[in-house]
Amino acid sequence: MLVVAHPDDECFGFGGALALAADRGVETYVICLTDGQAATNRGLAASGQELGAMRRAEFAASCKVLGVTHHELLDYQDGRLEFANFPQTTGRIVERIRRFKPDVVLTFGSDGGPNTHADHIMVSMFTTAAFHWAGRPNRYPDLAQPFQPRRLFTVTSSFEIPGRQPPMPSPWTVALDIAAAQDRKSEAFRQHFSQAPLMESTKELFEKYGRQEFYTLLAAESSQAASHMTDLFEGL
Ligand SMILES: [Zn+2]
């Protein structure tokens, strides 16, 4: 299960992991909290609502390319996640964890990714709390049966965006070789037609760093020293 903030986060940040999961027949569920109406790049959209509808369709097309089995876009306001109700938003993620029962949960790191977007930071906070609370019977007792996923990973940056104040990323514990999924990741990004200028401006970065994705194992079933993994499902 992957939880993100905006349509295109799923491919930008996590496309390799999703496509590789599809290759091995792993069921995936991507939850996106907003429809991306606050984007700088607006395509031919005449209004926020039109852009939202456009990006909703782009998100679905991108998930299809990545072989995602379930995807869902919620109705939070883009650019305003820090003002969303914390227990309510977290509860919606808890409910979905309890229903879908994922082994592995992925989201942004607490730095908000290479662009340090506040929505990314918030989705990291909501999902981290939801990961832990989903398994606790005393949290949200009315929302389905408790279920504890086995691992929580957050994506982390291996590069900085030139000209921007860099994030404070967490060290990675997983270097995922996504060479076999790189084409699908690019193809998924191309489905986000409204974000074509963004694709153009980040092309060089992805050419240079795009063969790997980096993740931090943030929570697991037992206490352990950090060790390097090359697979999110290693040993499961
Ligand atoms: Zn985003």
Short mmCIF file of C-alpha atoms and ligand atoms in Angstrom, two decimals:
data_model
loop_
_atom_site.label_atom_id
_atom_site.label_comp_id
_atom_site.label_asym_id
_atom_site.label_seq_id
_atom_site.Cartn_x
_atom_site.Cartn_y
_atom_site.Cartn_z
CA MET A 1 0.00 0.00 0.00
CA LEU A 2 1.26 3.42 -0.97
CA VAL A 3 -0.13 6.69 0.37
CA VAL A 4 0.72 9.93 -1.48
CA ALA A 5 -0.52 13.51 -1.67
CA HIS A 6 -0.78 14.37 -5.39
CA PRO A 7 -1.41 12.66 -8.70
CA ASP A 8 2.12 12.08 -10.14
CA ASP A 9 3.71 11.38 -6.71
CA GLU A 10 2.95 7.70 -7.33
CA CYS A 11 5.25 7.55 -10.38
CA PHE A 12 7.76 10.27 -9.56
CA GLY A 13 8.67 8.86 -6.18
CA PHE A 14 7.55 5.25 -6.14
CA GLY A 15 6.94 4.14 -9.74
CA GLY A 16 9.80 1.65 -9.75
CA ALA A 17 8.69 -0.05 -6.54
CA LEU A 18 5.10 -0.30 -7.80
CA ALA A 19 6.06 -1.73 -11.20
CA LEU A 20 8.44 -4.27 -9.63
CA ALA A 21 5.71 -5.33 -7.20
CA ALA A 22 3.37 -5.86 -10.17
CA ASP A 23 6.02 -8.03 -11.88
CA ARG A 24 5.99 -10.45 -8.98
CA GLY A 25 2.21 -10.55 -8.71
CA VAL A 26 2.01 -8.44 -5.53
CA GLU A 27 -1.34 -6.67 -5.14
CA THR A 28 -0.93 -2.93 -4.72
CA TYR A 29 -3.22 -0.16 -3.50
CA VAL A 30 -2.34 3.49 -4.09
CA ILE A 31 -4.21 6.13 -2.10
CA CYS A 32 -3.78 9.74 -3.18
CA LEU A 33 -5.19 12.35 -0.79
CA THR A 34 -5.79 15.26 -3.22
CA ASP A 35 -6.63 15.73 -6.90
CA GLY A 36 -3.79 18.20 -7.41
CA GLN A 37 -5.79 21.37 -8.11
CA ALA A 38 -3.07 23.68 -6.75
CA ALA A 39 -0.42 22.59 -9.29
CA THR A 40 1.75 25.22 -10.96
CA ASN A 41 1.39 23.43 -14.30
CA ARG A 42 -2.26 23.57 -15.31
CA GLY A 43 -2.36 22.25 -18.89
CA LEU A 44 -5.41 23.62 -20.70
CA ALA A 45 -7.59 23.56 -17.58
CA ALA A 46 -9.82 26.64 -17.24
CA SER A 47 -10.55 26.09 -13.55
CA GLY A 48 -9.27 24.24 -10.51
CA GLN A 49 -12.13 21.81 -10.82
CA GLU A 50 -11.28 21.08 -14.45
CA LEU A 51 -7.63 20.53 -13.54
CA GLY A 52 -8.68 18.22 -10.71
CA ALA A 53 -10.80 16.13 -13.07
CA MET A 54 -7.95 16.01 -15.59
CA ARG A 55 -5.43 14.93 -12.98
CA ARG A 56 -7.79 12.30 -11.60
CA ALA A 57 -7.84 10.67 -15.05
CA GLU A 58 -4.07 11.04 -15.41
CA PHE A 59 -3.57 9.36 -12.03
CA ALA A 60 -5.74 6.41 -13.12
CA ALA A 61 -3.81 6.07 -16.40
CA SER A 62 -0.47 6.20 -14.60
CA CYS A 63 -1.55 3.53 -12.08
CA LYS A 64 -2.58 1.34 -15.01
CA VAL A 65 0.87 1.62 -16.63
CA LEU A 66 2.50 0.71 -13.31
CA GLY A 67 0.29 -2.38 -12.90
CA VAL A 68 -1.34 -1.03 -9.73
CA THR A 69 -4.26 -3.26 -8.78
CA HIS A 70 -6.31 -0.77 -6.70
CA HIS A 71 -6.17 2.99 -6.70
CA GLU A 72 -8.19 5.66 -4.98
CA LEU A 73 -8.15 9.43 -4.93
CA LEU A 74 -9.60 11.14 -1.84
CA ASP A 75 -11.07 14.62 -1.61
CA TYR A 76 -8.57 16.68 0.40
CA GLN A 77 -7.55 20.11 -0.79
CA ASP A 78 -4.23 20.29 -2.58
CA GLY A 79 -1.74 22.51 -0.74
CA ARG A 80 -3.81 22.44 2.47
CA LEU A 81 -3.02 19.07 4.05
CA GLU A 82 -1.39 20.68 7.06
CA PHE A 83 -4.83 22.06 7.94
CA ALA A 84 -6.64 18.75 7.46
CA ASN A 85 -8.06 17.20 10.62
CA PHE A 86 -5.32 14.86 11.88
CA PRO A 87 -7.37 12.12 13.59
CA GLN A 88 -9.98 12.12 10.84
CA THR A 89 -7.47 11.90 7.98
CA THR A 90 -5.40 9.28 9.77
CA GLY A 91 -8.58 7.31 10.49
CA ARG A 92 -9.39 7.12 6.78
CA ILE A 93 -5.97 5.58 6.16
CA VAL A 94 -6.34 3.24 9.18
CA GLU A 95 -9.65 2.00 7.78
CA ARG A 96 -8.08 1.25 4.41
CA ILE A 97 -5.10 -0.56 5.99
CA ARG A 98 -7.49 -2.71 8.01
CA ARG A 99 -9.55 -3.58 4.93
CA PHE A 100 -6.70 -4.16 2.44
CA LYS A 101 -4.28 -5.75 4.95
CA PRO A 102 -0.98 -4.80 3.29
CA ASP A 103 2.30 -6.43 4.35
CA VAL A 104 4.23 -3.34 3.33
CA VAL A 105 3.26 0.34 3.53
CA LEU A 106 5.12 3.08 1.64
CA THR A 107 4.90 6.85 1.86
CA PHE A 108 6.99 10.02 1.77
CA GLY A 109 9.73 10.68 4.30
CA SER A 110 9.35 13.36 6.94
CA ASP A 111 11.48 15.70 4.78
CA GLY A 112 8.70 15.91 2.17
CA GLY A 113 10.80 14.53 -0.68
CA PRO A 114 13.29 16.40 -2.84
CA ASN A 115 10.89 19.35 -3.23
CA THR A 116 10.08 19.38 0.55
CA HIS A 117 6.37 19.93 -0.22
CA ALA A 118 4.35 20.48 2.97
CA ASP A 119 1.65 18.10 1.68
CA HIS A 120 4.28 15.37 1.35
CA ILE A 121 5.39 15.97 4.94
CA MET A 122 1.80 15.72 6.12
CA VAL A 123 1.05 12.53 4.20
CA SER A 124 4.16 11.08 5.84
CA MET A 125 2.81 12.02 9.30
CA PHE A 126 -0.73 10.70 8.67
CA THR A 127 0.53 7.43 7.20
CA THR A 128 3.12 6.84 9.93
CA ALA A 129 0.45 7.23 12.61
CA ALA A 130 -2.00 5.11 10.60
CA PHE A 131 0.58 2.32 10.20
CA HIS A 132 0.97 2.03 13.98
CA TRP A 133 -2.66 2.68 14.94
CA ALA A 134 -4.13 0.21 12.43
CA GLY A 135 -2.84 -2.64 14.59
CA ARG A 136 -4.01 -1.24 17.93
CA PRO A 137 -7.47 -2.30 19.12
CA ASN A 138 -7.78 0.81 21.30
CA ARG A 139 -7.41 3.13 18.28
CA TYR A 140 -10.48 3.59 16.09
CA PRO A 141 -12.27 0.58 17.64
CA ASP A 142 -15.28 1.16 15.37
CA LEU A 143 -13.28 0.95 12.13
CA ALA A 144 -12.95 -2.71 11.09
CA GLN A 145 -10.71 -5.27 12.81
CA PRO A 146 -7.20 -4.19 13.84
CA PHE A 147 -4.51 -5.20 11.37
CA GLN A 148 -0.78 -4.54 11.72
CA PRO A 149 1.23 -4.29 8.48
CA ARG A 150 4.73 -5.73 8.75
CA ARG A 151 6.92 -2.94 7.39
CA LEU A 152 6.77 0.80 6.89
CA PHE A 153 9.14 2.34 4.35
CA THR A 154 9.53 5.99 3.50
CA VAL A 155 11.05 7.14 0.25
CA THR A 156 14.20 9.20 0.59
CA SER A 157 16.27 11.39 -1.70
CA SER A 158 19.62 10.57 -3.19
CA PHE A 159 19.88 13.92 -4.96
CA GLU A 160 19.03 17.59 -4.57
CA ILE A 161 17.12 19.77 -7.03
CA PRO A 162 19.56 22.37 -8.33
CA GLY A 163 18.72 25.91 -7.24
CA ARG A 164 16.48 24.83 -4.36
CA GLN A 165 17.14 24.62 -0.65
CA PRO A 166 17.86 20.91 -0.15
CA PRO A 167 15.77 18.68 2.13
CA MET A 168 17.07 16.95 5.29
CA PRO A 169 16.57 13.38 4.08
CA SER A 170 16.76 10.25 6.21
CA PRO A 171 19.55 7.80 5.37
CA TRP A 172 18.35 4.97 3.15
CA THR A 173 18.32 1.33 4.17
CA VAL A 174 17.07 0.08 0.81
CA ALA A 175 18.63 0.81 -2.56
CA LEU A 176 16.15 -0.57 -5.04
CA ASP A 177 17.46 -1.31 -8.53
CA ILE A 178 14.58 -0.28 -10.77
CA ALA A 179 16.34 -0.62 -14.13
CA ALA A 180 13.78 -3.27 -15.19
CA ALA A 181 10.95 -0.82 -14.46
CA GLN A 182 12.50 2.44 -15.59
CA ASP A 183 10.65 2.57 -18.91
CA ARG A 184 7.30 1.98 -17.24
CA LYS A 185 8.08 4.67 -14.69
CA SER A 186 8.71 7.19 -17.48
CA GLU A 187 5.65 5.98 -19.36
CA ALA A 188 3.55 6.45 -16.22
CA PHE A 189 4.84 9.98 -15.84
CA ARG A 190 3.94 10.70 -19.45
CA GLN A 191 0.31 9.96 -18.56
CA HIS A 192 0.36 13.15 -16.49
CA PHE A 193 -0.10 15.35 -19.57
CA SER A 194 -0.92 18.42 -17.47
CA GLN A 195 2.50 18.11 -15.81
CA ALA A 196 4.54 17.90 -19.03
CA PRO A 197 6.64 21.01 -18.20
CA LEU A 198 7.63 19.36 -14.91
CA MET A 199 8.73 16.27 -16.79
CA GLU A 200 10.83 18.41 -19.08
CA SER A 201 12.50 20.29 -16.21
CA THR A 202 13.35 17.10 -14.28
CA LYS A 203 14.40 15.03 -17.29
CA GLU A 204 18.13 15.38 -16.66
CA LEU A 205 17.81 14.50 -12.97
CA PHE A 206 15.91 11.33 -13.81
CA GLU A 207 18.36 10.36 -16.52
CA LYS A 208 21.20 10.73 -14.05
CA TYR A 209 19.63 9.19 -10.94
CA GLY A 210 16.67 7.23 -12.29
CA ARG A 211 18.06 3.69 -12.10
CA GLN A 212 17.45 3.38 -8.38
CA GLU A 213 14.88 4.36 -5.76
CA PHE A 214 15.89 4.73 -2.14
CA TYR A 215 13.81 3.89 0.90
CA THR A 216 14.22 3.93 4.67
CA LEU A 217 12.86 1.07 6.76
CA LEU A 218 11.07 3.10 9.41
CA ALA A 219 9.23 0.38 11.31
CA ALA A 220 9.38 -3.41 11.35
CA GLU A 221 8.15 -6.37 13.39
CA SER A 222 11.22 -6.74 15.60
CA SER A 223 14.00 -4.60 17.03
CA GLN A 224 17.04 -4.71 14.82
CA ALA A 225 20.11 -2.80 13.76
CA ALA A 226 19.67 -1.00 10.48
CA SER A 227 20.90 -3.15 7.63
CA HIS A 228 21.01 -2.66 3.91
CA MET A 229 18.39 -4.36 1.80
CA THR A 230 17.88 -4.48 -1.94
CA ASP A 231 14.24 -5.53 -1.88
CA LEU A 232 11.23 -4.17 0.01
CA PHE A 233 9.86 -7.70 0.44
CA GLU A 234 13.14 -9.38 1.46
CA GLY A 235 12.41 -12.22 3.90
CA LEU A 236 8.61 -11.77 3.85
ZN ZN B 1 3.46 15.79 -4.72
#
